[in-house]
């Protein structure tokens, strides 16, 4: 039996908790908001007697938390759902959550017969009850939006050791013509400032010192009383917090108040990820980004004037419908003008139901042209980033050690301006702040030599 349910209507607290503790494995795709949502799901399920595990092999529940932003993100998940079959026991329950679940709804159940649950981003509260139902052989789709849902009472189960992802806003009220997010995450709504501050205080009690505030257009945050500037000031002042970051802002929502807060609150890091998407005003208009090339540049100039040493990264789409050579050249020239520290670059992917798919078919940019432009863009962005990084060699910076690097020997750390720095140090230093000199760069990442092992805050020894 397949049932479509409203997640709020279910009373998870009435659900029976089976014993012994069933295990749950969640695999996460896509953005940091999904990482944060997976932490919420783990937290919710743990509170209902489930034990989180980090491999799918033999788990009682496997959830795949999905992304729908580009077609290849969905193709990967479809492939992965097939692979996960081999880890299933006869009674394992498989659920699909997140943006792809929201977008496709019951169609997921038709495409993958071993899936029992399809739950959108506003339905996670009901997971324990839905899993109980699935155990009785039922199948569920829960994809209603719930504009009140911020999971305030759910304590996230965090796996990241040194920083915490904190959703402060869900959904999006912009309607960029390429973007599926307003469809998959619904209208914009913000948490109350005191609730966010309370969560940040809890994070500090758990020993973390860096928070990343999350929202689709995070700087349009408003709880009716407070704006994003208030939020930055309140979070930045929480005792024990040393670094505040946020992602992703929209260029149109950088009020003078927000820029002043960034400049004045010492814990707010000197880095902004500022999605540009295109450097051409005519293209930005077709994308419905609501700013021109000149306005984007003005925004950058205001921020740079207020925040010395500001690092800027961005998102760029190549091959949006109708992209002419001239428009693409405008994107390259804007990259040269701004000199981004780094960029995420994407080939346009048409998403069913978005306005871009209703543009004239003759506007479609041929694959070969898209690939050629994409390669040129990558070379340009990487070249600039390399030049920027070479100019930094010899600088002394404070880094937060995040984890053991992929090579297994060095530790991976991050500067306040978001540079990745590999440091030779003992794994016991994870979570510590070190002062390092940037001694080498691959062009993209740095190697750093500690100039002192002492966390900056440690009192200096008395002399004399
Ligand atoms: N095709 C390609 N890239 C996209 N993005 C969003 N939608 C699409 C799409 N349909 C990119 C944008 C956004 C980032 C998260 O993903 O650059 O900022
Ligand atoms: Fe998508 Fe635009 Fe909203 Fe970002 S601002 S989530 S790109 S619609």
Short mmCIF file of N, CA and C in Angstrom, two decimals, residues 261-331:
data_model
loop_
_atom_site.label_atom_id
_atom_site.label_comp_id
_atom_site.label_asym_id
_atom_site.label_seq_id
_atom_site.Cartn_x
_atom_site.Cartn_y
_atom_site.Cartn_z
N UNK A 261 28.06 45.05 9.86
CA UNK A 261 28.17 43.98 10.87
C UNK A 261 29.35 43.08 10.55
N UNK A 262 29.49 42.76 9.27
CA UNK A 262 30.63 41.90 8.88
C UNK A 262 31.95 42.56 9.23
N UNK A 263 32.01 43.85 8.95
CA UNK A 263 33.27 44.57 9.17
C UNK A 263 33.56 44.74 10.66
N UNK A 264 32.51 44.87 11.46
CA UNK A 264 32.73 45.25 12.87
C UNK A 264 32.78 44.08 13.83
N UNK A 265 32.20 42.94 13.47
CA UNK A 265 32.19 41.82 14.41
C UNK A 265 33.46 40.99 14.19
N UNK A 266 34.35 40.97 15.18
CA UNK A 266 35.67 40.35 14.94
C UNK A 266 35.59 38.85 14.64
N UNK A 267 34.56 38.17 15.09
CA UNK A 267 34.48 36.72 14.84
C UNK A 267 33.98 36.39 13.42
N UNK A 268 33.38 37.34 12.73
CA UNK A 268 32.90 37.07 11.37
C UNK A 268 34.09 37.06 10.42
N UNK A 269 34.26 35.95 9.72
CA UNK A 269 35.46 35.76 8.89
C UNK A 269 35.44 36.62 7.62
N UNK A 270 36.66 36.88 7.13
CA UNK A 270 36.81 37.77 5.96
C UNK A 270 36.68 36.96 4.67
N UNK A 271 35.53 36.36 4.49
CA UNK A 271 35.29 35.60 3.27
C UNK A 271 33.81 35.65 2.94
N UNK A 272 33.51 35.92 1.68
CA UNK A 272 32.11 35.87 1.24
C UNK A 272 32.04 35.01 -0.01
N UNK A 273 31.13 34.04 0.02
CA UNK A 273 30.81 33.30 -1.19
C UNK A 273 29.65 34.04 -1.84
N UNK A 274 29.92 34.72 -2.94
CA UNK A 274 28.94 35.63 -3.54
C UNK A 274 28.57 35.16 -4.95
N UNK A 275 27.52 34.31 -5.06
CA UNK A 275 27.18 33.76 -6.37
C UNK A 275 26.94 34.85 -7.41
N UNK A 276 27.65 34.74 -8.54
CA UNK A 276 27.55 35.75 -9.59
C UNK A 276 26.71 35.20 -10.75
N UNK A 277 26.91 33.93 -11.08
CA UNK A 277 26.20 33.17 -12.13
C UNK A 277 26.60 33.59 -13.54
N UNK A 278 26.68 34.90 -13.81
CA UNK A 278 27.11 35.36 -15.13
C UNK A 278 27.63 36.78 -15.00
N UNK A 279 28.51 37.16 -15.93
CA UNK A 279 29.05 38.52 -15.90
C UNK A 279 28.36 39.42 -16.91
N UNK A 280 27.30 38.91 -17.53
CA UNK A 280 26.64 39.67 -18.59
C UNK A 280 25.27 40.13 -18.12
N UNK A 281 25.02 41.43 -18.26
CA UNK A 281 23.74 41.98 -17.79
C UNK A 281 22.55 41.36 -18.53
N UNK A 282 22.69 41.16 -19.86
CA UNK A 282 21.55 40.58 -20.59
C UNK A 282 21.29 39.15 -20.14
N UNK A 283 22.36 38.42 -19.87
CA UNK A 283 22.21 37.04 -19.39
C UNK A 283 21.61 37.01 -17.98
N UNK A 284 22.11 37.91 -17.11
CA UNK A 284 21.57 37.98 -15.75
C UNK A 284 20.07 38.26 -15.77
N UNK A 285 19.66 39.04 -16.78
CA UNK A 285 18.23 39.35 -16.91
C UNK A 285 17.46 38.09 -17.28
N UNK A 286 17.99 37.30 -18.21
CA UNK A 286 17.30 36.05 -18.58
C UNK A 286 17.29 35.06 -17.41
N UNK A 287 18.32 35.17 -16.58
CA UNK A 287 18.37 34.29 -15.40
C UNK A 287 17.49 34.80 -14.25
N UNK A 288 16.96 36.01 -14.41
CA UNK A 288 16.17 36.68 -13.37
C UNK A 288 16.96 36.78 -12.06
N UNK A 289 18.20 37.22 -12.20
CA UNK A 289 19.02 37.38 -11.00
C UNK A 289 18.75 38.71 -10.29
N UNK A 290 18.13 39.65 -11.00
CA UNK A 290 17.71 40.93 -10.40
C UNK A 290 18.87 41.87 -10.07
N UNK A 291 20.04 41.68 -10.71
CA UNK A 291 21.11 42.69 -10.64
C UNK A 291 21.82 42.71 -11.99
N UNK A 292 22.52 43.82 -12.24
CA UNK A 292 23.30 43.93 -13.47
C UNK A 292 24.76 43.65 -13.15
N UNK A 293 25.56 43.54 -14.20
CA UNK A 293 27.01 43.38 -14.01
C UNK A 293 27.54 44.52 -13.13
N UNK A 294 27.09 45.74 -13.45
CA UNK A 294 27.60 46.92 -12.72
C UNK A 294 27.19 46.87 -11.25
N UNK A 295 25.96 46.42 -11.01
CA UNK A 295 25.50 46.34 -9.61
C UNK A 295 26.29 45.28 -8.83
N UNK A 296 26.59 44.18 -9.52
CA UNK A 296 27.39 43.14 -8.85
C UNK A 296 28.76 43.73 -8.48
N UNK A 297 29.37 44.42 -9.44
CA UNK A 297 30.69 45.02 -9.17
C UNK A 297 30.62 46.05 -8.05
N UNK A 298 29.52 46.78 -8.03
CA UNK A 298 29.36 47.78 -6.97
C UNK A 298 29.28 47.10 -5.60
N UNK A 299 28.57 46.01 -5.57
CA UNK A 299 28.43 45.25 -4.32
C UNK A 299 29.81 44.79 -3.85
N UNK A 300 30.60 44.25 -4.78
CA UNK A 300 31.96 43.80 -4.45
C UNK A 300 32.79 44.97 -3.93
N UNK A 301 32.68 46.11 -4.59
CA UNK A 301 33.49 47.27 -4.19
C UNK A 301 33.10 47.75 -2.79
N UNK A 302 31.80 47.76 -2.49
CA UNK A 302 31.37 48.18 -1.14
C UNK A 302 31.93 47.24 -0.09
N UNK A 303 31.90 45.95 -0.38
CA UNK A 303 32.38 45.00 0.62
C UNK A 303 33.89 45.09 0.80
N UNK A 304 34.57 45.26 -0.33
CA UNK A 304 36.05 45.33 -0.22
C UNK A 304 36.48 46.61 0.50
N UNK A 305 35.72 47.68 0.29
CA UNK A 305 36.08 48.93 0.96
C UNK A 305 35.90 48.80 2.47
N UNK A 306 34.91 47.99 2.87
CA UNK A 306 34.60 47.89 4.31
C UNK A 306 35.43 46.82 5.02
N UNK A 307 35.84 45.79 4.27
CA UNK A 307 36.46 44.63 4.92
C UNK A 307 37.84 44.36 4.32
N UNK A 308 38.89 44.83 4.96
CA UNK A 308 40.24 44.62 4.40
C UNK A 308 40.55 43.12 4.34
N UNK A 309 41.22 42.71 3.27
CA UNK A 309 41.66 41.32 3.14
C UNK A 309 40.52 40.36 2.82
N UNK A 310 39.40 40.90 2.33
CA UNK A 310 38.24 40.04 2.06
C UNK A 310 38.53 39.06 0.92
N UNK A 311 38.25 37.78 1.14
CA UNK A 311 38.34 36.79 0.07
C UNK A 311 36.95 36.60 -0.53
N UNK A 312 36.92 36.45 -1.85
CA UNK A 312 35.63 36.28 -2.53
C UNK A 312 35.64 35.02 -3.37
N UNK A 313 34.63 34.21 -3.19
CA UNK A 313 34.44 33.06 -4.07
C UNK A 313 33.05 33.18 -4.69
N UNK A 314 32.78 32.36 -5.72
CA UNK A 314 31.52 32.55 -6.44
C UNK A 314 31.02 31.28 -7.10
N UNK A 315 29.79 31.35 -7.63
CA UNK A 315 29.21 30.28 -8.47
C UNK A 315 28.99 30.87 -9.87
N UNK A 316 29.30 30.08 -10.89
CA UNK A 316 29.10 30.54 -12.27
C UNK A 316 28.46 29.42 -13.09
N UNK A 317 27.47 29.80 -13.89
CA UNK A 317 26.84 28.82 -14.79
C UNK A 317 27.26 29.13 -16.23
N UNK A 318 27.64 28.09 -16.95
CA UNK A 318 28.04 28.24 -18.36
C UNK A 318 26.99 27.57 -19.23
N UNK A 319 26.66 28.22 -20.35
CA UNK A 319 25.77 27.59 -21.33
C UNK A 319 24.30 27.72 -21.01
N UNK A 320 23.95 28.76 -20.25
CA UNK A 320 22.52 29.02 -20.03
C UNK A 320 21.90 29.37 -21.39
N UNK A 321 20.59 29.06 -21.59
CA UNK A 321 19.98 29.29 -22.90
C UNK A 321 20.26 30.69 -23.47
N UNK A 322 20.66 30.69 -24.72
CA UNK A 322 20.89 31.94 -25.44
C UNK A 322 22.24 32.56 -25.19
N UNK A 323 23.11 31.90 -24.42
CA UNK A 323 24.42 32.50 -24.11
C UNK A 323 25.22 32.72 -25.40
N UNK A 324 25.51 33.99 -25.69
CA UNK A 324 26.30 34.31 -26.89
C UNK A 324 27.78 34.34 -26.51
N UNK A 325 28.63 34.36 -27.55
CA UNK A 325 30.08 34.47 -27.30
C UNK A 325 30.37 35.72 -26.47
N UNK A 326 29.65 36.81 -26.84
CA UNK A 326 29.88 38.08 -26.16
C UNK A 326 29.50 37.99 -24.68
N UNK A 327 28.36 37.36 -24.42
CA UNK A 327 27.92 37.23 -23.02
C UNK A 327 28.92 36.38 -22.23
N UNK A 328 29.41 35.33 -22.87
CA UNK A 328 30.38 34.49 -22.17
C UNK A 328 31.67 35.28 -21.91
N UNK A 329 32.08 36.07 -22.90
CA UNK A 329 33.29 36.89 -22.70
C UNK A 329 33.09 37.85 -21.53
N UNK A 330 31.87 38.33 -21.35
CA UNK A 330 31.57 39.21 -20.21
C UNK A 330 31.79 38.47 -18.89
N UNK A 331 31.44 37.18 -18.88
CA UNK A 331 31.66 36.39 -17.66
C UNK A 331 33.17 36.28 -17.39
#
